[in-house]
CSV table of C-alpha atoms in Angstrom, one decimal:
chain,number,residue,atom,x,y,z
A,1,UNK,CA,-41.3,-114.9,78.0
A,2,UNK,CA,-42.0,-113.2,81.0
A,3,UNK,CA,-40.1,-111.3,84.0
A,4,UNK,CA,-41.1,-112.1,87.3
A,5,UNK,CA,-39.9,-111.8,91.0
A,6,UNK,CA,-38.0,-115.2,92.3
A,7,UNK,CA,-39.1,-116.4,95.7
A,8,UNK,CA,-37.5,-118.7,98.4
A,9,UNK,CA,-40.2,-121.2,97.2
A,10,UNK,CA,-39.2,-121.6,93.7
A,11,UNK,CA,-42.4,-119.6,92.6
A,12,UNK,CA,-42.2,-116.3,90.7
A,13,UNK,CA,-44.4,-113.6,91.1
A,14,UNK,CA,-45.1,-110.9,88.1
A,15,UNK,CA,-45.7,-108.5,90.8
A,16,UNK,CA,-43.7,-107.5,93.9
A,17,UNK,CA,-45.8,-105.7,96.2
A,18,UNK,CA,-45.6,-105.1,100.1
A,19,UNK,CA,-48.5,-106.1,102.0
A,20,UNK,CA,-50.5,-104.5,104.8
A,21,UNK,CA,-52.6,-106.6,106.1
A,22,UNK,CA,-55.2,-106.2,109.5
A,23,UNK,CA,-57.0,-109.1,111.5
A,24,UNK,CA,-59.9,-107.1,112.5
A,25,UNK,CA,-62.1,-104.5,111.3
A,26,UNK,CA,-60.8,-102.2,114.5
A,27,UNK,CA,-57.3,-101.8,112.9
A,28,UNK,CA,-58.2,-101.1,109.7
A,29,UNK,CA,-57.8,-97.7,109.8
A,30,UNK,CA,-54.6,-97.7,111.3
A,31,UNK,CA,-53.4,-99.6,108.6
A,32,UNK,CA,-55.0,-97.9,106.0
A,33,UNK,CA,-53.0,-94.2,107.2
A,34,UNK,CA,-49.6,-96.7,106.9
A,35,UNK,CA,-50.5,-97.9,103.3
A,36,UNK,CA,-51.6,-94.3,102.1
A,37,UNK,CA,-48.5,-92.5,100.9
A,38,UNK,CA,-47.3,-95.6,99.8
A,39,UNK,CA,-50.4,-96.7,97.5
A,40,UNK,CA,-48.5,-96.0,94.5
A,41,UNK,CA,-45.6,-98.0,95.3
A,42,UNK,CA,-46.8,-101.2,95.2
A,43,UNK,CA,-48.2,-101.1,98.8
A,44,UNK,CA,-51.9,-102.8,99.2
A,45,UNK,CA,-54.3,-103.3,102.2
A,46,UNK,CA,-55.7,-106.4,102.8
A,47,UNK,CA,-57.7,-107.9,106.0
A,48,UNK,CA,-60.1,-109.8,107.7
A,49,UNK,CA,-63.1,-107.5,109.2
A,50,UNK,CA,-64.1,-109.8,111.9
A,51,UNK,CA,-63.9,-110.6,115.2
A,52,UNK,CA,-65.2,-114.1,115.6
A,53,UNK,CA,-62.6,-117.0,114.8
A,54,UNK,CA,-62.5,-118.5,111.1
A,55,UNK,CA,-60.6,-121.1,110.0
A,56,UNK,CA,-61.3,-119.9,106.0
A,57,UNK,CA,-60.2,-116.6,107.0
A,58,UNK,CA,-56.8,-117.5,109.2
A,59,UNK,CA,-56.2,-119.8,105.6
A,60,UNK,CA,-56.9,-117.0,103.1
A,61,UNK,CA,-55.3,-114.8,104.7
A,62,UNK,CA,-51.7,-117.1,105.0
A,63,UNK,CA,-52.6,-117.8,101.3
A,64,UNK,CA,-52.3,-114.4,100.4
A,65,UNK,CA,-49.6,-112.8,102.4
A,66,UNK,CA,-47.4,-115.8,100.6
A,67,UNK,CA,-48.8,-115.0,97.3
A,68,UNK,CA,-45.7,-115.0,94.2
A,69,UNK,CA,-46.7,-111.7,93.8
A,70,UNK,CA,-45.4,-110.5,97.2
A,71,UNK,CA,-42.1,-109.5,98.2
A,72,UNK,CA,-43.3,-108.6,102.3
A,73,UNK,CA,-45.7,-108.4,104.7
A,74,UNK,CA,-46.6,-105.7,107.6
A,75,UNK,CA,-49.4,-107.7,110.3
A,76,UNK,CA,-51.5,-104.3,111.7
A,77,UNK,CA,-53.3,-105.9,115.0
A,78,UNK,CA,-55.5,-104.5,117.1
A,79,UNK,CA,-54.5,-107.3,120.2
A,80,UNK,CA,-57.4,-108.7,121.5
A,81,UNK,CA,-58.8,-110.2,118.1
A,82,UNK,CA,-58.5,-113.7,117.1
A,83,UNK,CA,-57.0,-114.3,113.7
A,84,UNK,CA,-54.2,-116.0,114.0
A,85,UNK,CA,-51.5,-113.3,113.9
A,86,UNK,CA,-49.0,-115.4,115.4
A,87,UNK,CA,-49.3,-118.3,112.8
A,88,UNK,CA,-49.9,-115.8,110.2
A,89,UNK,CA,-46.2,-113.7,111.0
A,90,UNK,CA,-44.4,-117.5,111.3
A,91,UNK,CA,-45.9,-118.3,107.8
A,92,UNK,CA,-45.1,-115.3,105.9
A,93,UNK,CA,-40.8,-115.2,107.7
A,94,UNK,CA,-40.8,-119.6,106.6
A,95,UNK,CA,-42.2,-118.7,102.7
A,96,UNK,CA,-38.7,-116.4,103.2
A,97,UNK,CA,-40.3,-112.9,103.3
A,98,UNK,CA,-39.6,-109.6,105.9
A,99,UNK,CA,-42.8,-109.6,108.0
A,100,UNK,CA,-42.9,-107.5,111.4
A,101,UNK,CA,-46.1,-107.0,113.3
A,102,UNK,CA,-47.7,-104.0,115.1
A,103,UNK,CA,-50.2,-104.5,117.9
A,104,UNK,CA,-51.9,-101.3,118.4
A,105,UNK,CA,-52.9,-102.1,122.1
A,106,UNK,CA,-49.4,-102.5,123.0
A,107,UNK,CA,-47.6,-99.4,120.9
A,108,UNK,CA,-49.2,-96.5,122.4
A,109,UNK,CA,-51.9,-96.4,120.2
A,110,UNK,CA,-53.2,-95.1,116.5
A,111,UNK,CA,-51.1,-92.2,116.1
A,112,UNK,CA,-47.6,-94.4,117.2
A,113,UNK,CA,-48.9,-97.6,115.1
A,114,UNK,CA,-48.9,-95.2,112.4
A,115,UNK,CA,-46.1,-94.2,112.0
A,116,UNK,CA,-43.8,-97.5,113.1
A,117,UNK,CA,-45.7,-98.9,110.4
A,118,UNK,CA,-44.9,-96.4,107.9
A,119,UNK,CA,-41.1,-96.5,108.7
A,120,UNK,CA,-40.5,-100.1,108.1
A,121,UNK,CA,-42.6,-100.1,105.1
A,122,UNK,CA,-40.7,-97.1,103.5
A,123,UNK,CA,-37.9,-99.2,104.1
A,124,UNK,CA,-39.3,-102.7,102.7
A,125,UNK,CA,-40.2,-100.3,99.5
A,126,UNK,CA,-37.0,-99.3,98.7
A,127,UNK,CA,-35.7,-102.6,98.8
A,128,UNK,CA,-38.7,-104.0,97.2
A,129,UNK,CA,-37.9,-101.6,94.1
A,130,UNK,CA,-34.7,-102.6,94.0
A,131,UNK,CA,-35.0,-106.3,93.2
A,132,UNK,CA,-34.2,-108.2,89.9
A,133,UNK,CA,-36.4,-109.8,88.1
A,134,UNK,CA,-35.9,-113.0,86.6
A,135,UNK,CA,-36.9,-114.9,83.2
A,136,UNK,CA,-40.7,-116.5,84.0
A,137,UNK,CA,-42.2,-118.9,81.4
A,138,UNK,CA,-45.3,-119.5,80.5
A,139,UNK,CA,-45.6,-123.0,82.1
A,140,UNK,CA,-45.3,-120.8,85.5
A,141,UNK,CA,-48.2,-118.7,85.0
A,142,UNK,CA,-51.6,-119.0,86.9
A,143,UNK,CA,-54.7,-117.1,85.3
A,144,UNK,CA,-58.0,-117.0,87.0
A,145,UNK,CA,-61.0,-115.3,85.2
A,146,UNK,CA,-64.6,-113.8,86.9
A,147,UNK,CA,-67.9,-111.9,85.4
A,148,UNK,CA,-69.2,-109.2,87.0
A,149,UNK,CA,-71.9,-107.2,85.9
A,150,UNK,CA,-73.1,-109.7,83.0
A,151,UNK,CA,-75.4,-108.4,80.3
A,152,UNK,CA,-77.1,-110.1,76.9
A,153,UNK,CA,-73.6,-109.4,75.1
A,154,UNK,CA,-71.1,-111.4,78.0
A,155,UNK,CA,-71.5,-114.5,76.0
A,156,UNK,CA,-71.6,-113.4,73.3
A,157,UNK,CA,-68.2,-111.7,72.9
A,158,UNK,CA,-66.2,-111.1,76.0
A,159,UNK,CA,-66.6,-114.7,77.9
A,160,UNK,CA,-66.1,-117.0,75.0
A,161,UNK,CA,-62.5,-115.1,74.4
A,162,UNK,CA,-61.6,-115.7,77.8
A,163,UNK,CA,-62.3,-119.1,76.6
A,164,UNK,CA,-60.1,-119.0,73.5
A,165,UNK,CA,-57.4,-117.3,75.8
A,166,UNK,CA,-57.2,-120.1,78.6
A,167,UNK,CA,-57.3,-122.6,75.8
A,168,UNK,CA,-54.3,-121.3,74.4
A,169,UNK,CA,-52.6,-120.7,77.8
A,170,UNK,CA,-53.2,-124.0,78.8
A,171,UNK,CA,-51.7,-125.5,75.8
A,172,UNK,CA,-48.0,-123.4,76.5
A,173,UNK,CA,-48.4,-125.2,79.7
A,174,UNK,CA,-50.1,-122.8,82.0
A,175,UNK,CA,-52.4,-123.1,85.0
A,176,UNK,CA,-56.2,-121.6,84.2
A,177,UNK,CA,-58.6,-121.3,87.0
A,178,UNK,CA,-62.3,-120.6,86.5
A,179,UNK,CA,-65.0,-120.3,89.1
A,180,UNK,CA,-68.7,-119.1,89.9
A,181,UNK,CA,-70.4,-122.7,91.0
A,182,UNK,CA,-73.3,-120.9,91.2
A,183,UNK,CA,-73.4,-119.5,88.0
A,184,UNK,CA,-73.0,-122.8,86.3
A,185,UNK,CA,-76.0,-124.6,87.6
A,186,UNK,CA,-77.4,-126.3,84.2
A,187,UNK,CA,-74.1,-126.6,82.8
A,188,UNK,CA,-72.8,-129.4,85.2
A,189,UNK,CA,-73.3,-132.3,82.5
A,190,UNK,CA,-71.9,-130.4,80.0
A,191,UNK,CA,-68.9,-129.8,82.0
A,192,UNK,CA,-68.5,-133.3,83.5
A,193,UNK,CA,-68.0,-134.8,80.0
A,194,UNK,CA,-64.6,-132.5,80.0
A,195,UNK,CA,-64.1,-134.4,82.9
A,196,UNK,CA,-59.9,-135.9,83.2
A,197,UNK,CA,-61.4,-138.8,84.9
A,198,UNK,CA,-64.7,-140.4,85.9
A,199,UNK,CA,-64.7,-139.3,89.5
A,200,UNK,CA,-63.9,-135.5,88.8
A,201,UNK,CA,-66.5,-135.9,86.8
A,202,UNK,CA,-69.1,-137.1,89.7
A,203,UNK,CA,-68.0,-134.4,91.3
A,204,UNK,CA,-68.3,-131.8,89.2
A,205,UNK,CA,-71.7,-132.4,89.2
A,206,UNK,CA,-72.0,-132.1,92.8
A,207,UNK,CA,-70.1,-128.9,92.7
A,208,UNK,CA,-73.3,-127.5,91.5
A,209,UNK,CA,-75.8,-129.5,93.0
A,210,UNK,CA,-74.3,-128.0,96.2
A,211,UNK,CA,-74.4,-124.9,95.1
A,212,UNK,CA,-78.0,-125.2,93.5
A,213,UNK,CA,-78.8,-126.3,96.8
A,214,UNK,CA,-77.4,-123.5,99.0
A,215,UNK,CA,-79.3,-120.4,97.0
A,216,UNK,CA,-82.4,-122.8,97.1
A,217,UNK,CA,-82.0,-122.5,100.7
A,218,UNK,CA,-81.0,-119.2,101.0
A,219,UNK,CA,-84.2,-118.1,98.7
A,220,UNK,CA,-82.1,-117.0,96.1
A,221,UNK,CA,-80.7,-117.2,92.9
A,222,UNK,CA,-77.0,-115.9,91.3
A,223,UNK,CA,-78.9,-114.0,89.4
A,224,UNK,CA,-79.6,-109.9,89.6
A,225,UNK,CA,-81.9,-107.5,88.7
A,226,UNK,CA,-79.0,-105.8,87.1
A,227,UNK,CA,-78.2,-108.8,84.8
A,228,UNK,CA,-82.2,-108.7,83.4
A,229,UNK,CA,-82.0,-105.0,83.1
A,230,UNK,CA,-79.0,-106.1,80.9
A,231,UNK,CA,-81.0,-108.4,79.0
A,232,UNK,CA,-80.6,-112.0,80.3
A,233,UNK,CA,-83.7,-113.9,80.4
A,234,UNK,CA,-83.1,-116.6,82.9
A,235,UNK,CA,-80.3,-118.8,85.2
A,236,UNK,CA,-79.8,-121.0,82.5
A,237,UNK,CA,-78.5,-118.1,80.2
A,238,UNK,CA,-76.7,-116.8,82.2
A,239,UNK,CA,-75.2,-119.8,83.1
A,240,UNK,CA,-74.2,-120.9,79.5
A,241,UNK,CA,-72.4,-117.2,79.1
A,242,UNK,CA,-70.1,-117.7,82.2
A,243,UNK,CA,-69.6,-121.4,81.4
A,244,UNK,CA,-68.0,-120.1,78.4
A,245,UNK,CA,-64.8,-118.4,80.2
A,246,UNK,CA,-63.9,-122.3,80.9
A,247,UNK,CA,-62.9,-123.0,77.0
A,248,UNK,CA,-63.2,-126.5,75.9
A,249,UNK,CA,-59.8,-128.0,77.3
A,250,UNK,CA,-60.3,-131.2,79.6
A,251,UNK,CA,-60.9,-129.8,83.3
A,252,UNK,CA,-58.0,-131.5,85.6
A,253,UNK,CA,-59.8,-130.6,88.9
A,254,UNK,CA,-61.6,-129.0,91.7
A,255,UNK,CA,-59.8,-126.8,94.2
A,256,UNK,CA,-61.3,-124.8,96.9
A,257,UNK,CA,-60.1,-121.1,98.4
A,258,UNK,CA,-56.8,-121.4,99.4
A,259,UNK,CA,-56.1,-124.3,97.8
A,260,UNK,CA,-53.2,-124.0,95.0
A,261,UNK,CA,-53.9,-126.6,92.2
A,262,UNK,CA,-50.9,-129.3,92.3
A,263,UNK,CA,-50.2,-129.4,89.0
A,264,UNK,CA,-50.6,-127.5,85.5
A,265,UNK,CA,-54.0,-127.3,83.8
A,266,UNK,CA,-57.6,-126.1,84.1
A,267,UNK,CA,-59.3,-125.9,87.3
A,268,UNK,CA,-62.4,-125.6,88.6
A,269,UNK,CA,-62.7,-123.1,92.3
A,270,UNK,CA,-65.6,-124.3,94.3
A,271,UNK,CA,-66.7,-121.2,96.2
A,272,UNK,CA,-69.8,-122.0,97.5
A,273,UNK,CA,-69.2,-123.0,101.4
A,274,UNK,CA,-69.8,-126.5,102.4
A,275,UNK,CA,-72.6,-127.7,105.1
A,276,UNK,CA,-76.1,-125.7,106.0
A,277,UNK,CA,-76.1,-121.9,105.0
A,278,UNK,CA,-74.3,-120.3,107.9
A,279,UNK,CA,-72.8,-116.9,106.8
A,280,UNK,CA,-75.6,-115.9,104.5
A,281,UNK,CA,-74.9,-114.7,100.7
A,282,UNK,CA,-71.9,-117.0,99.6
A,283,UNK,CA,-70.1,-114.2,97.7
A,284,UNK,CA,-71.4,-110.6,98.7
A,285,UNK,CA,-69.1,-108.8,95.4
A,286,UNK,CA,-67.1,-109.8,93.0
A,287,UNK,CA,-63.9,-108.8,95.0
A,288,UNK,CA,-64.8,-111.6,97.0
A,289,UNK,CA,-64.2,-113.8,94.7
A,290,UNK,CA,-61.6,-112.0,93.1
A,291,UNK,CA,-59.7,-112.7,96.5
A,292,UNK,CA,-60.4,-116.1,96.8
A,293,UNK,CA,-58.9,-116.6,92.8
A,294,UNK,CA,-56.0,-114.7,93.7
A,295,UNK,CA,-55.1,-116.9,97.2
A,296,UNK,CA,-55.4,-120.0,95.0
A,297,UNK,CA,-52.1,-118.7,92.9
A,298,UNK,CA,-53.7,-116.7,90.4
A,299,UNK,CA,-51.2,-113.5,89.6
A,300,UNK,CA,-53.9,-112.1,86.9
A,301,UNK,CA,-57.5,-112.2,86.9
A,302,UNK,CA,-59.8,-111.3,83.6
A,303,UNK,CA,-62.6,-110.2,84.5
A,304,UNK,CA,-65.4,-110.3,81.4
A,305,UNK,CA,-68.0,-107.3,82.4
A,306,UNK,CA,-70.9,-106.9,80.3
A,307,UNK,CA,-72.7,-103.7,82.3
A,308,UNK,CA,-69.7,-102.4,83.4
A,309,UNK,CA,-67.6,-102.4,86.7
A,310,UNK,CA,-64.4,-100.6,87.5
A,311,UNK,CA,-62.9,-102.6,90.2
A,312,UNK,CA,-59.2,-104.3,90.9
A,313,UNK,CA,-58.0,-105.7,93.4
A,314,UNK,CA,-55.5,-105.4,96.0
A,315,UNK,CA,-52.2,-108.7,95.1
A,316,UNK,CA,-53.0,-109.3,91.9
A,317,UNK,CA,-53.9,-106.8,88.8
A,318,UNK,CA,-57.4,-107.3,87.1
A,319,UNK,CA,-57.6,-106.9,83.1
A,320,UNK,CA,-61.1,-105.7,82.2
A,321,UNK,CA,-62.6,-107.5,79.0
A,322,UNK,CA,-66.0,-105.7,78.3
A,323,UNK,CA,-68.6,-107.3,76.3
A,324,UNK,CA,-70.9,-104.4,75.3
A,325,UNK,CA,-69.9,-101.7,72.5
A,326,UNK,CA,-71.9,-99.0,74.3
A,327,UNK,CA,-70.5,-99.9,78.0
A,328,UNK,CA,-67.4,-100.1,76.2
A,329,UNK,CA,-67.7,-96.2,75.2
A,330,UNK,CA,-68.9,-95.4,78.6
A,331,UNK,CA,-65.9,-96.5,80.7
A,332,UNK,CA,-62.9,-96.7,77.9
A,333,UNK,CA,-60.4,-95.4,80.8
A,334,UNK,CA,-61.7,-98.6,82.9
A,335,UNK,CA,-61.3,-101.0,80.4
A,336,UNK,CA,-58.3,-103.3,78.8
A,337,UNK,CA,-60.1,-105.2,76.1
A,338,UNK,CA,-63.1,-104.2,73.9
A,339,UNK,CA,-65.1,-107.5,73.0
A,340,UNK,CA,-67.6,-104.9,72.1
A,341,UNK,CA,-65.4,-105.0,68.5
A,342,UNK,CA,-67.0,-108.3,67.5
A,343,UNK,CA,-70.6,-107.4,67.9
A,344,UNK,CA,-70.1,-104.5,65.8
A,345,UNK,CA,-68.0,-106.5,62.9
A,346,UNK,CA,-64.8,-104.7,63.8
A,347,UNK,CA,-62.9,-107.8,64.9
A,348,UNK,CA,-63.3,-110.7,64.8
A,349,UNK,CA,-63.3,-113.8,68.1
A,350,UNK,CA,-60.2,-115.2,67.7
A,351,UNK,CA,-58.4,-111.7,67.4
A,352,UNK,CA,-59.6,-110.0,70.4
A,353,UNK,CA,-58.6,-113.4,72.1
A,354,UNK,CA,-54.9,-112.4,70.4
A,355,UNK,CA,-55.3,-109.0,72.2
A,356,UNK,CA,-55.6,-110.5,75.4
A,357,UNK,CA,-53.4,-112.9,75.6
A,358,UNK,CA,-50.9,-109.8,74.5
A,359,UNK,CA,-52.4,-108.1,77.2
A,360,UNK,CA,-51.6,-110.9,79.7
A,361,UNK,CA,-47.9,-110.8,78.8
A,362,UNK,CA,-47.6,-107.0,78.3
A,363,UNK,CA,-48.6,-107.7,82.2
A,364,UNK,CA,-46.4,-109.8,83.0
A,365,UNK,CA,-43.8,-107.4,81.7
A,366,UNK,CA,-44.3,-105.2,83.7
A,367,UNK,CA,-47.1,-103.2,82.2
A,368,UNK,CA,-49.8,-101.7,84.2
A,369,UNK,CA,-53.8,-102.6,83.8
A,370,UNK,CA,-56.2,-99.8,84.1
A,371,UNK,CA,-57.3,-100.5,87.2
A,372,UNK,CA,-53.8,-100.4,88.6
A,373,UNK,CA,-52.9,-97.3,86.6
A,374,UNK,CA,-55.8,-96.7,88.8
A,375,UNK,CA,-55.0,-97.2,92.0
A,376,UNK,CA,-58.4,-99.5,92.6
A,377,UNK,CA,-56.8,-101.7,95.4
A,378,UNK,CA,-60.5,-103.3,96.3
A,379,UNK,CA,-60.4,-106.0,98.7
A,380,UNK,CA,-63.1,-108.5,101.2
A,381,UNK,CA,-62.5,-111.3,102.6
A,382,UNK,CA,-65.6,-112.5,104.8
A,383,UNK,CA,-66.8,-115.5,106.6
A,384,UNK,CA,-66.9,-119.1,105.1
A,385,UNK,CA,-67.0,-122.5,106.2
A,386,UNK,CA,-65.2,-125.5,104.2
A,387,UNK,CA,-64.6,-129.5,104.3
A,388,UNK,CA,-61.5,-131.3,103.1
A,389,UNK,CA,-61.5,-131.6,99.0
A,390,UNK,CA,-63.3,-135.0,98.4
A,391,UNK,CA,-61.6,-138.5,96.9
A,392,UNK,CA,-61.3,-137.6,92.6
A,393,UNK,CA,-61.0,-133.5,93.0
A,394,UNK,CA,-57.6,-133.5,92.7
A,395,UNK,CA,-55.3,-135.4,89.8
A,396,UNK,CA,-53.6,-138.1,91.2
């Protein structure tokens, strides 16, 4: 059982932060100074650096300031930007939650901004700390999983438990998302036959033709010269090691960012944008992606590192599974879980997958990851273009 934070929605968070959030790069300072003393309170900074309009961005950023894991939401504008901030304020006060917004242009500036902002947020904390949490079961959990930094050893140790741990998730009822389209090109017919229907199927397969597509066209792989340093030998390889997180439960369907799946199960996230290559590299980091799990529902994220990488993420904590013994050593105060264990004959799969699923209710419990015990609050959100979800993603 876990404890979690009731919304007006129905949905519980395991978390109950206070958001600030900026619509353009120009006030990201000034909401940065009103998050600062507060960054150990449960106070994160999110935003949207540019100044163009995007519909992806106006969406992500609704999707996050209504995530179960927060409890309210201060808008920093600069004025003349155009995110939505009025649709964005209306959204967060209907989902139930304070929201108040600051437009630097008409408040007399940075230094005023500042500290408006930091008096209503001082107040939002104190209630914020003050709510009761409820009883949250299992069957009301979302989990999405990443790799970052892959080496020879991801999967080899840390991606298959991922694997083990969503199976066993998903079978107490819970909602698993897994993602990187294009670090599952090769694996498509593999993955189709887990398929809940023939027509997921179909377009599983064209999840990653798409995204096969795209790098072709961009004149690149998802592959780095990091990963070879680390000892994969092709696409393919790497591929197999991150198709692992999935586990070997049927896949239910396809959402995109934003998108909150509609019912319990496993999910693919298509994150590849849809049409002609427009906005360049689809994911430039992994907080990207992180984000995008994260405004799909997700109120944990494992993230399997082989190389290492010390990142979080600003609404929802990030449990570090590394794959490699020696990385392991390296950056033990960044880590959660050492896979490392079963390469060296220490432990064995199916307990380190035990260790993690502990770890994910320890979480959701109220205990702290590393990287929150470490402030890392990373967050980007950039610009994407998507269609409507296709006929057959979705069940039902």
């Amino acid at each position: 059982m876990l404890k979690g934070y009731l919304r007006q929605d129905g949905k519980k968070g395991i978390r109950n932060y206070a958001l600030v959030a900026y619509t353009v790069e120009c006030a990201h300072h000034v909401a940065r100074e009103i998050q600062y003393n507060f960054r150990d309170k449960g106070v994160h900074v999110i935003g949207f650096h540019g100044c163009a309009p995007n519909d992806y961005a106006n969406q992500m950023m609704q999707a996050l300031c209504t995530h179960s894991n927060v409890g309210a939401v201060l808008i920093v504008s600069l004025g003349c930007e155009n995110l939505n901030k009025e649709a964005l304020e209306k959204q967060v006060i209907a989902s139930g939650r304070p929201a108040k917004t600051i437009t630097i242009q008409q408040s007399k500036g940075s230094r005023n901004s500042i500290d408006i902002g930091k008096a209503w947020i001082k107040q939002q904390v104190e209630i914020l700390q003050n709510t009761p949490t409820v009883n949250m079961a299992m069957d009301e959990l979302i989990v999405g999983t990443i790799c970052g930094g892959s080496d020879a050893t991801s999967g080899i140790t840390a991606n298959p438990v991922i694997g083990k741990v969503f199976d066993s998730i998903l079978e107490q009822g819970a909602t698993a998302i897994f993602e990187e389209t294009g670090e599952l090109i090769g694996c498509e017919h593999i993955m189709a036959e887990r398929a809940s229907t023939p027509e997921l199927a179909k377009q599983l397969v064209k999840t990653v033709d798409k995204a096969k597509d795209y790098y072709m066209k961009m004149g690149f792989g998802s592959f780095s010269d990091g990963n070879a340093k680390g000892g994969l030998s092709t696409i393919e390889e790497k591929s197999m090691g991150a198709y692992s997180k999935s586990g070997n439960s049927k896949i239910k369907g396809i959402i995109k960012p934003a998108i909150c799946p509609t019912t319990s199960g496993l999910y693919l996230l298509d994150v590849v944008p849809d049409g002609e290559p427009m906005f360049g590299w689809p994911n430039a980091n992994d907080n990207a992606e992180i984000a995008e799990l994260i405004a799909c529902g997700s109120h944990v994220v494992l993230f399997s590192t082989g190389r290492g990488s010390v990142v979080g993420s600003a609404v929802a904590p990030v449990i570090k599974i590394c794959a490699n013994p020696e990385t392991y050593n390296n950056l033990a105060e960044d880590m959660d879980i050492n896979a490392g264990k079963i390469l060296n004959g220490e432990a064995t799969l199916n307990e380190v997958a035990d260790e993690l699923e502990q770890c994910i209710l320890n979480l959701g419990n109220g205990k702290l990851s590393k990287s929150e015990e470490l402030l890392h609050q990373e967050f980007q959100l950039a610009y994407k273009k998507f269609n409507q979800l296709e006929p057959g993603c979705l069940p039902g």
